[in-house]
mmCIF file of C-alpha atoms in Angstrom:
data_model
loop_
_atom_site.group_PDB
_atom_site.id
_atom_site.type_symbol
_atom_site.label_atom_id
_atom_site.label_comp_id
_atom_site.label_asym_id
_atom_site.label_seq_id
_atom_site.Cartn_x
_atom_site.Cartn_y
_atom_site.Cartn_z
ATOM 1 C CA UNK J 24 -6.220 242.300 -58.678
ATOM 2 C CA UNK J 25 -2.609 244.032 -58.444
ATOM 3 C CA UNK J 26 -0.276 243.184 -55.578
ATOM 4 C CA UNK J 27 -0.347 247.046 -54.195
ATOM 5 C CA UNK J 28 -4.043 246.595 -54.471
ATOM 6 C CA UNK J 29 -4.135 243.439 -52.294
ATOM 7 C CA UNK J 30 -1.833 244.738 -49.734
ATOM 8 C CA UNK J 31 -3.885 247.907 -49.510
ATOM 9 C CA UNK J 32 -6.789 246.052 -49.318
ATOM 10 C CA UNK J 33 -5.231 243.659 -46.221
ATOM 11 C CA UNK J 34 -3.901 247.146 -44.126
ATOM 12 C CA UNK J 35 -7.530 248.445 -44.408
ATOM 13 C CA UNK J 36 -8.964 245.191 -43.030
ATOM 14 C CA UNK J 37 -6.386 245.282 -40.140
ATOM 15 C CA UNK J 38 -7.247 248.524 -38.892
ATOM 16 C CA UNK J 39 -10.871 247.968 -39.029
ATOM 17 C CA UNK J 40 -10.641 244.988 -36.911
ATOM 18 C CA UNK J 41 -7.746 246.769 -34.878
ATOM 19 C CA UNK J 42 -10.152 249.625 -33.763
ATOM 20 C CA UNK J 43 -13.453 246.852 -33.558
ATOM 21 C CA UNK J 44 -11.225 245.196 -31.001
ATOM 22 C CA UNK J 45 -10.294 248.423 -29.451
ATOM 23 C CA UNK J 46 -14.277 249.078 -29.507
ATOM 24 C CA UNK J 47 -15.167 245.833 -27.880
ATOM 25 C CA UNK J 48 -12.381 246.222 -25.214
ATOM 26 C CA UNK J 49 -14.027 249.799 -24.350
ATOM 27 C CA UNK J 50 -17.468 248.067 -24.509
ATOM 28 C CA UNK J 51 -16.104 245.064 -21.917
ATOM 29 C CA UNK J 52 -14.321 248.102 -19.387
ATOM 30 C CA UNK J 53 -17.443 250.190 -19.494
ATOM 31 C CA UNK J 54 -19.396 246.833 -18.542
ATOM 32 C CA UNK J 55 -17.498 245.724 -15.734
ATOM 33 C CA UNK J 56 -17.119 249.285 -14.208
ATOM 34 C CA UNK J 57 -20.385 249.708 -14.382
ATOM 35 C CA UNK J 58 -21.457 246.528 -12.523
ATOM 36 C CA UNK J 59 -18.949 247.354 -9.755
ATOM 37 C CA UNK J 60 -20.748 250.429 -9.573
ATOM 38 C CA UNK J 61 -24.203 248.777 -9.115
ATOM 39 C CA UNK J 62 -22.200 246.392 -6.593
ATOM 40 C CA UNK J 63 -21.295 249.008 -4.802
ATOM 41 C CA UNK J 64 -24.643 250.467 -4.639
ATOM 42 C CA UNK J 65 -26.559 247.365 -3.717
ATOM 43 C CA UNK J 66 -23.666 246.838 -0.776
ATOM 44 C CA UNK J 67 -24.749 250.389 0.460
ATOM 45 C CA UNK J 68 -28.057 250.146 0.807
ATOM 46 C CA UNK J 69 -27.715 246.637 2.380
ATOM 47 C CA UNK J 70 -25.447 247.912 4.947
ATOM 48 C CA UNK J 71 -27.943 251.131 5.580
ATOM 49 C CA UNK J 72 -31.092 248.997 5.623
ATOM 50 C CA UNK J 73 -29.134 246.713 8.510
ATOM 51 C CA UNK J 74 -28.622 249.645 10.691
ATOM 52 C CA UNK J 75 -30.274 250.120 13.992
ATOM 53 C CA UNK J 76 -31.408 253.564 14.986
ATOM 54 C CA UNK J 77 -29.657 255.394 18.069
ATOM 55 C CA UNK J 78 -31.438 255.085 21.103
ATOM 56 C CA UNK J 79 -31.014 257.051 24.657
ATOM 57 C CA UNK J 80 -27.525 258.662 24.601
ATOM 58 C CA UNK J 81 -24.706 256.455 26.388
ATOM 59 C CA UNK J 82 -21.585 257.153 24.755
ATOM 60 C CA UNK J 83 -18.501 258.831 25.969
ATOM 61 C CA UNK J 84 -18.597 262.519 25.359
ATOM 62 C CA UNK J 85 -15.509 263.745 26.716
ATOM 63 C CA UNK J 86 -13.804 264.085 23.498
ATOM 64 C CA UNK J 87 -14.266 264.712 19.705
ATOM 65 C CA UNK J 88 -13.766 262.636 16.748
ATOM 66 C CA UNK J 89 -13.023 264.296 13.105
ATOM 67 C CA UNK J 90 -13.120 262.683 9.740
ATOM 68 C CA UNK J 91 -13.162 263.711 6.520
ATOM 69 C CA UNK J 92 -14.599 261.945 2.929
ATOM 70 C CA UNK J 93 -13.701 263.086 -0.693
ATOM 71 C CA UNK J 94 -14.215 262.286 -3.885
ATOM 72 C CA UNK J 95 -11.364 262.163 -5.710
ATOM 73 C CA UNK J 96 -12.901 259.896 -8.839
ATOM 74 C CA UNK J 97 -10.610 256.393 -7.829
ATOM 75 C CA UNK J 98 -13.502 254.311 -8.786
ATOM 76 C CA UNK J 99 -13.117 255.833 -12.079
ATOM 77 C CA UNK J 100 -9.924 254.570 -12.813
ATOM 78 C CA UNK J 101 -8.369 251.846 -14.330
ATOM 79 C CA UNK J 102 -6.915 249.363 -11.541
ATOM 80 C CA UNK J 103 -8.181 251.827 -8.890
ATOM 81 C CA UNK J 104 -11.509 250.540 -8.620
ATOM 82 C CA UNK J 105 -12.511 251.369 -4.918
ATOM 83 C CA UNK J 106 -15.373 253.757 -5.174
ATOM 84 C CA UNK J 107 -16.972 256.708 -4.144
ATOM 85 C CA UNK J 108 -20.017 254.551 -2.571
ATOM 86 C CA UNK J 109 -17.323 252.237 -0.992
ATOM 87 C CA UNK J 110 -15.838 254.657 0.836
ATOM 88 C CA UNK J 111 -19.004 255.460 2.437
ATOM 89 C CA UNK J 112 -19.423 251.985 3.422
ATOM 90 C CA UNK J 113 -16.484 252.156 5.653
ATOM 91 C CA UNK J 114 -17.378 255.464 6.903
ATOM 92 C CA UNK J 115 -20.279 253.597 8.503
ATOM 93 C CA UNK J 116 -18.286 252.407 11.340
ATOM 94 C CA UNK J 117 -17.190 255.933 12.571
ATOM 95 C CA UNK J 118 -20.874 257.141 11.619
ATOM 96 C CA UNK J 119 -22.377 254.559 13.931
ATOM 97 C CA UNK J 120 -20.193 255.852 16.970
ATOM 98 C CA UNK J 121 -21.864 257.074 19.703
ATOM 99 C CA UNK J 122 -19.174 260.083 20.280
ATOM 100 C CA UNK J 123 -19.327 263.663 19.195
ATOM 101 C CA UNK J 124 -18.468 263.754 15.904
ATOM 102 C CA UNK J 125 -17.175 266.379 13.056
ATOM 103 C CA UNK J 126 -17.530 265.351 9.596
ATOM 104 C CA UNK J 127 -15.995 266.951 6.786
ATOM 105 C CA UNK J 128 -17.461 266.235 3.221
ATOM 106 C CA UNK J 129 -18.905 267.377 0.064
ATOM 107 C CA UNK J 130 -22.429 268.103 -0.685
ATOM 108 C CA UNK J 131 -23.032 265.170 -2.354
ATOM 109 C CA UNK J 132 -22.314 262.918 1.017
ATOM 110 C CA UNK J 133 -24.268 265.152 3.567
ATOM 111 C CA UNK J 134 -27.400 263.693 3.502
ATOM 112 C CA UNK J 135 -25.721 260.422 3.882
ATOM 113 C CA UNK J 136 -24.258 261.018 6.836
ATOM 114 C CA UNK J 137 -27.250 263.125 8.355
ATOM 115 C CA UNK J 138 -29.329 259.739 7.609
ATOM 116 C CA UNK J 139 -27.178 257.618 9.666
ATOM 117 C CA UNK J 140 -26.512 259.925 12.559
ATOM 118 C CA UNK J 141 -30.193 260.032 12.826
ATOM 119 C CA UNK J 142 -30.705 260.039 16.546
ATOM 120 C CA UNK J 143 -27.598 261.772 17.266
ATOM 121 C CA UNK J 144 -28.218 265.134 15.838
ATOM 122 C CA UNK J 145 -26.739 266.795 18.470
ATOM 123 C CA UNK J 146 -23.513 264.836 18.670
ATOM 124 C CA UNK J 147 -22.674 265.698 15.307
ATOM 125 C CA UNK J 148 -21.442 268.401 12.990
ATOM 126 C CA UNK J 149 -21.419 268.171 9.221
ATOM 127 C CA UNK J 150 -19.043 270.601 7.243
ATOM 128 C CA UNK J 151 -19.786 271.197 3.836
ATOM 129 C CA UNK J 152 -16.264 271.129 2.330
ATOM 130 C CA UNK J 153 -15.192 270.765 -1.397
ATOM 131 C CA UNK J 154 -12.161 270.344 -2.433
ATOM 132 C CA UNK J 155 -11.413 273.873 -3.763
ATOM 133 C CA UNK J 156 -12.220 274.744 0.143
ATOM 134 C CA UNK J 157 -9.167 272.342 1.135
ATOM 135 C CA UNK J 158 -6.104 274.079 3.219
ATOM 136 C CA UNK J 159 -3.756 272.735 0.455
ATOM 137 C CA UNK J 160 -6.096 272.855 -2.759
ATOM 138 C CA UNK J 161 -4.122 276.501 -3.599
ATOM 139 C CA UNK J 162 -1.049 274.385 -3.744
ATOM 140 C CA UNK J 163 -2.323 271.681 -6.991
ATOM 141 C CA UNK J 164 -0.070 273.422 -9.474
ATOM 142 C CA UNK J 165 2.973 273.305 -7.346
ATOM 143 C CA UNK J 166 2.180 269.087 -6.572
ATOM 144 C CA UNK J 167 1.780 268.783 -10.458
ATOM 145 C CA UNK J 168 5.395 270.677 -11.186
ATOM 146 C CA UNK J 169 7.038 268.419 -8.319
ATOM 147 C CA UNK J 170 6.140 265.307 -9.523
ATOM 148 C CA UNK J 171 7.134 265.982 -13.117
ATOM 149 C CA UNK J 172 10.545 267.235 -12.086
ATOM 150 C CA UNK J 173 13.257 264.499 -12.883
ATOM 151 C CA UNK J 174 14.728 265.103 -9.278
ATOM 152 C CA UNK J 175 11.163 264.077 -8.036
ATOM 153 C CA UNK J 176 11.586 261.256 -10.495
ATOM 154 C CA UNK J 177 14.988 260.186 -10.316
ATOM 155 C CA UNK J 178 15.300 256.876 -8.134
ATOM 156 C CA UNK J 179 11.708 257.334 -7.094
ATOM 157 C CA UNK J 180 10.385 253.609 -6.443
ATOM 158 C CA UNK J 181 6.965 254.905 -5.899
ATOM 159 C CA UNK J 182 7.184 256.720 -9.664
ATOM 160 C CA UNK J 183 8.559 253.818 -10.769
ATOM 161 C CA UNK J 184 5.655 251.673 -9.860
ATOM 162 C CA UNK J 185 2.753 253.943 -11.032
ATOM 163 C CA UNK J 186 2.056 254.449 -7.376
ATOM 164 C CA UNK J 187 -1.093 256.993 -6.466
ATOM 165 C CA UNK J 188 1.214 258.668 -4.010
ATOM 166 C CA UNK J 189 3.688 259.472 -6.808
ATOM 167 C CA UNK J 190 1.613 260.066 -9.499
ATOM 168 C CA UNK J 191 -2.056 261.982 -8.565
ATOM 169 C CA UNK J 192 -1.675 265.653 -7.389
ATOM 170 C CA UNK J 193 -5.486 265.235 -5.961
ATOM 171 C CA UNK J 194 -4.700 262.398 -3.726
ATOM 172 C CA UNK J 195 -1.578 264.183 -2.513
ATOM 173 C CA UNK J 196 -3.433 266.997 -1.705
ATOM 174 C CA UNK J 197 -6.534 265.328 0.008
ATOM 175 C CA UNK J 198 -4.466 263.381 2.090
ATOM 176 C CA UNK J 199 -2.151 265.802 3.366
ATOM 177 C CA UNK J 200 -5.015 268.274 4.569
ATOM 178 C CA UNK J 201 -5.638 265.808 7.398
ATOM 179 C CA UNK J 202 -3.936 268.067 9.842
ATOM 180 C CA UNK J 203 -5.521 271.254 8.310
ATOM 181 C CA UNK J 204 -9.116 269.876 8.701
ATOM 182 C CA UNK J 205 -8.281 268.893 12.571
ATOM 183 C CA UNK J 206 -7.140 272.453 12.779
ATOM 184 C CA UNK J 207 -10.207 273.617 11.744
ATOM 185 C CA UNK J 208 -12.414 271.652 14.124
ATOM 186 C CA UNK J 209 -10.692 272.699 16.757
ATOM 187 C CA UNK J 210 -11.549 276.477 15.760
ATOM 188 C CA UNK J 211 -14.890 275.574 15.614
ATOM 189 C CA UNK J 212 -15.131 273.401 18.853
ATOM 190 C CA UNK J 213 -18.689 273.115 18.282
ATOM 191 C CA UNK J 214 -18.808 270.360 21.510
ATOM 192 C CA UNK J 215 -16.613 272.135 23.613
ATOM 193 C CA UNK J 216 -14.041 269.919 23.611
ATOM 194 C CA UNK J 217 -10.365 269.653 25.102
ATOM 195 C CA UNK J 218 -9.135 266.365 23.104
ATOM 196 C CA UNK J 219 -9.565 265.507 19.614
ATOM 197 C CA UNK J 220 -8.733 262.449 17.703
ATOM 198 C CA UNK J 221 -9.032 262.048 14.028
ATOM 199 C CA UNK J 222 -10.157 258.879 12.253
ATOM 200 C CA UNK J 223 -9.613 258.279 8.536
ATOM 201 C CA UNK J 224 -12.886 257.681 6.562
ATOM 202 C CA UNK J 225 -11.604 254.459 5.424
ATOM 203 C CA UNK J 226 -9.819 253.174 8.068
ATOM 204 C CA UNK J 227 -10.270 249.660 8.935
ATOM 205 C CA UNK J 228 -11.815 249.127 5.288
ATOM 206 C CA UNK J 229 -14.733 247.393 6.444
ATOM 207 C CA UNK J 230 -13.880 245.318 9.162
ATOM 208 C CA UNK J 231 -16.673 245.013 11.716
ATOM 209 C CA UNK J 232 -14.446 243.965 14.581
ATOM 210 C CA UNK J 233 -12.533 247.063 15.285
ATOM 211 C CA UNK J 234 -15.159 248.987 16.376
ATOM 212 C CA UNK J 235 -18.080 247.836 19.580
ATOM 213 C CA UNK J 236 -21.141 246.556 17.995
ATOM 214 C CA UNK J 237 -23.107 249.187 20.112
ATOM 215 C CA UNK J 238 -20.754 252.072 18.842
ATOM 216 C CA UNK J 239 -20.163 253.057 22.927
ATOM 217 C CA UNK J 240 -16.737 253.625 22.273
ATOM 218 C CA UNK J 241 -13.682 255.002 24.992
ATOM 219 C CA UNK J 242 -10.453 254.359 23.454
ATOM 220 C CA UNK J 243 -7.980 254.951 26.406
ATOM 221 C CA UNK J 244 -4.743 254.153 25.016
ATOM 222 C CA UNK J 245 -5.639 257.530 22.624
ATOM 223 C CA UNK J 246 -7.096 259.472 25.482
ATOM 224 C CA UNK J 247 -4.360 259.084 28.115
ATOM 225 C CA UNK J 248 -1.978 261.768 27.201
ATOM 226 C CA UNK J 249 -3.264 265.486 26.468
ATOM 227 C CA UNK J 250 -0.011 266.734 26.002
ATOM 228 C CA UNK J 251 1.064 264.996 22.966
ATOM 229 C CA UNK J 252 -0.135 264.104 19.711
ATOM 230 C CA UNK J 253 -0.541 259.951 20.132
ATOM 231 C CA UNK J 254 -0.322 257.645 16.892
ATOM 232 C CA UNK J 255 0.906 254.204 15.906
ATOM 233 C CA UNK J 256 4.765 254.033 14.106
ATOM 234 C CA UNK J 257 5.917 251.195 12.471
ATOM 235 C CA UNK J 258 9.516 251.474 13.633
ATOM 236 C CA UNK J 259 11.393 253.714 16.334
ATOM 237 C CA UNK J 260 11.301 257.378 14.768
ATOM 238 C CA UNK J 261 14.990 258.283 15.628
ATOM 239 C CA UNK J 262 15.971 256.012 13.165
ATOM 240 C CA UNK J 263 14.871 258.443 10.437
ATOM 241 C CA UNK J 264 16.494 261.119 11.759
ATOM 242 C CA UNK J 265 19.367 261.160 8.784
ATOM 243 C CA UNK J 266 16.617 259.701 5.780
ATOM 244 C CA UNK J 267 16.266 262.082 2.995
ATOM 245 C CA UNK J 268 14.425 260.635 0.539
ATOM 246 C CA UNK J 269 11.524 258.925 2.426
ATOM 247 C CA UNK J 270 8.866 260.385 0.139
ATOM 248 C CA UNK J 271 11.138 257.748 -2.799
ATOM 249 C CA UNK J 272 10.902 255.068 -0.755
ATOM 250 C CA UNK J 273 7.638 251.928 -0.908
ATOM 251 C CA UNK J 274 7.238 252.200 2.525
ATOM 252 C CA UNK J 275 4.853 253.553 5.588
ATOM 253 C CA UNK J 276 6.881 255.053 8.953
ATOM 254 C CA UNK J 277 3.388 255.259 10.762
ATOM 255 C CA UNK J 278 -0.015 254.788 10.393
ATOM 256 C CA UNK J 279 -1.584 258.120 9.316
ATOM 257 C CA UNK J 280 -5.045 256.998 9.997
ATOM 258 C CA UNK J 281 -5.659 257.412 13.540
ATOM 259 C CA UNK J 282 -4.037 260.163 16.070
ATOM 260 C CA UNK J 283 -5.016 261.950 18.965
ATOM 261 C CA UNK J 284 -4.333 264.756 21.393
ATOM 262 C CA UNK J 285 -5.287 267.409 23.583
ATOM 263 C CA UNK J 286 -6.278 271.089 21.806
ATOM 264 C CA UNK J 287 -2.717 272.871 22.154
ATOM 265 C CA UNK J 288 -0.440 269.928 21.327
ATOM 266 C CA UNK J 289 -2.921 269.037 18.375
ATOM 267 C CA UNK J 290 -2.534 273.108 17.118
ATOM 268 C CA UNK J 291 1.415 272.511 17.496
ATOM 269 C CA UNK J 292 0.910 269.695 15.020
ATOM 270 C CA UNK J 293 -1.073 271.330 12.480
ATOM 271 C CA UNK J 294 1.415 274.057 12.025
ATOM 272 C CA UNK J 295 4.433 271.591 12.056
ATOM 273 C CA UNK J 296 2.697 269.753 9.578
ATOM 274 C CA UNK J 297 2.142 273.119 7.472
ATOM 275 C CA UNK J 298 5.922 274.270 8.035
ATOM 276 C CA UNK J 299 6.507 270.507 6.630
ATOM 277 C CA UNK J 300 4.526 270.697 3.845
ATOM 278 C CA UNK J 301 6.051 273.702 2.688
ATOM 279 C CA UNK J 302 9.721 272.619 3.078
ATOM 280 C CA UNK J 303 8.621 269.516 0.693
ATOM 281 C CA UNK J 304 7.305 271.612 -1.755
ATOM 282 C CA UNK J 305 10.135 273.950 -2.220
ATOM 283 C CA UNK J 306 12.627 270.559 -2.104
ATOM 284 C CA UNK J 307 10.728 269.420 -4.884
ATOM 285 C CA UNK J 308 9.362 266.449 -2.582
ATOM 286 C CA UNK J 309 5.324 265.225 -2.435
ATOM 287 C CA UNK J 310 4.283 262.342 -0.752
ATOM 288 C CA UNK J 311 1.327 261.239 1.142
ATOM 289 C CA UNK J 312 0.452 262.222 4.485
ATOM 290 C CA UNK J 313 2.508 259.844 6.297
ATOM 291 C CA UNK J 314 5.854 261.135 4.938
ATOM 292 C CA UNK J 315 4.819 264.602 6.013
ATOM 293 C CA UNK J 316 3.579 263.395 9.155
ATOM 294 C CA UNK J 317 6.763 262.063 9.633
ATOM 295 C CA UNK J 318 8.884 265.055 8.906
ATOM 296 C CA UNK J 319 6.147 267.509 11.452
ATOM 297 C CA UNK J 320 7.383 264.739 14.215
ATOM 298 C CA UNK J 321 11.074 264.926 13.458
ATOM 299 C CA UNK J 322 10.896 268.828 13.667
ATOM 300 C CA UNK J 323 9.845 268.615 17.112
ATOM 301 C CA UNK J 324 9.769 265.226 18.428
ATOM 302 C CA UNK J 325 8.639 265.934 22.136
ATOM 303 C CA UNK J 326 4.976 267.319 20.935
ATOM 304 C CA UNK J 327 4.249 263.762 19.839
ATOM 305 C CA UNK J 328 3.740 260.354 21.573
ATOM 306 C CA UNK J 329 4.653 257.424 19.133
ATOM 307 C CA UNK J 330 3.682 253.797 19.984
ATOM 308 C CA UNK J 331 5.173 250.953 18.382
ATOM 309 C CA UNK J 332 2.654 248.762 16.975
ATOM 310 C CA UNK J 333 0.474 247.736 13.605
ATOM 311 C CA UNK J 334 -2.223 249.489 11.762
ATOM 312 C CA UNK J 335 -5.122 249.216 14.119
ATOM 313 C CA UNK J 336 -3.792 248.654 17.668
ATOM 314 C CA UNK J 337 -4.495 252.210 18.884
ATOM 315 C CA UNK J 338 -8.262 251.332 18.381
ATOM 316 C CA UNK J 339 -8.108 247.221 18.674
ATOM 317 C CA UNK J 340 -9.889 246.179 20.751
ATOM 318 C CA UNK J 341 -11.907 248.621 21.009
ATOM 319 C CA UNK J 342 -9.219 250.474 23.218
#
């Protein structure tokens, strides 16, 4: 066999080996991902099987809790293994609270919510909401354009690290819709409430110590100031007045998973959030809801009541 023929044969063999390795890697990834899904299914059903049904009403019903859950496909992405079932499992902690509850969720999750809230149907409103129904879905193309721009990517630590808040338009859109969903809940006012609390669906990541085991929850720190939107800040908010690149920093100025207030002040926050969101897009900036919340605060600090603390200080211990 000639040297050229031998070289050609070796090249073909190398290509076949590479293809075989790629195929094996793909199979291994698929097997690992599938095992995660099966594990999540088992864990979820185990949690549900352990739940006790609601008994007679004994909770506090002078406020309404609002939450939402949407499948943005995180469990299908490499290195982002939190699946939709994981978030459903985390949502159980909120669904078992003996409170007035409004849940915005896609059709695939509605039966699950109703199943867990059995016995509290009169204290539950499940609102079918698709991704396309969300307030900022119309801005998806604008978000992508911003993320692709040199102005956004330049000196952006989040983008350099490949973090989801700088690379995934769907994540940005969904997280920033909390204020809009709160506004919709207030418009519906299914329970004739005057006080509102937002809780992220995955707020505690399954930490069972964050809420009372009997579901009777009366968070006094969140209910004491109807004239301001109460939230947790990680630093004095006035320190952020002159910061112009907050969306490029790998830091969270506040905890966006919990906020509360009376009807009037909450509706004012919804307006401020919309204004901050639009201004960010026009200036080629996007980030998750915590940055937008911060900019809304800076527009009108008098509408808010920041409490310096940690992520869960406003709900722990069963405040």
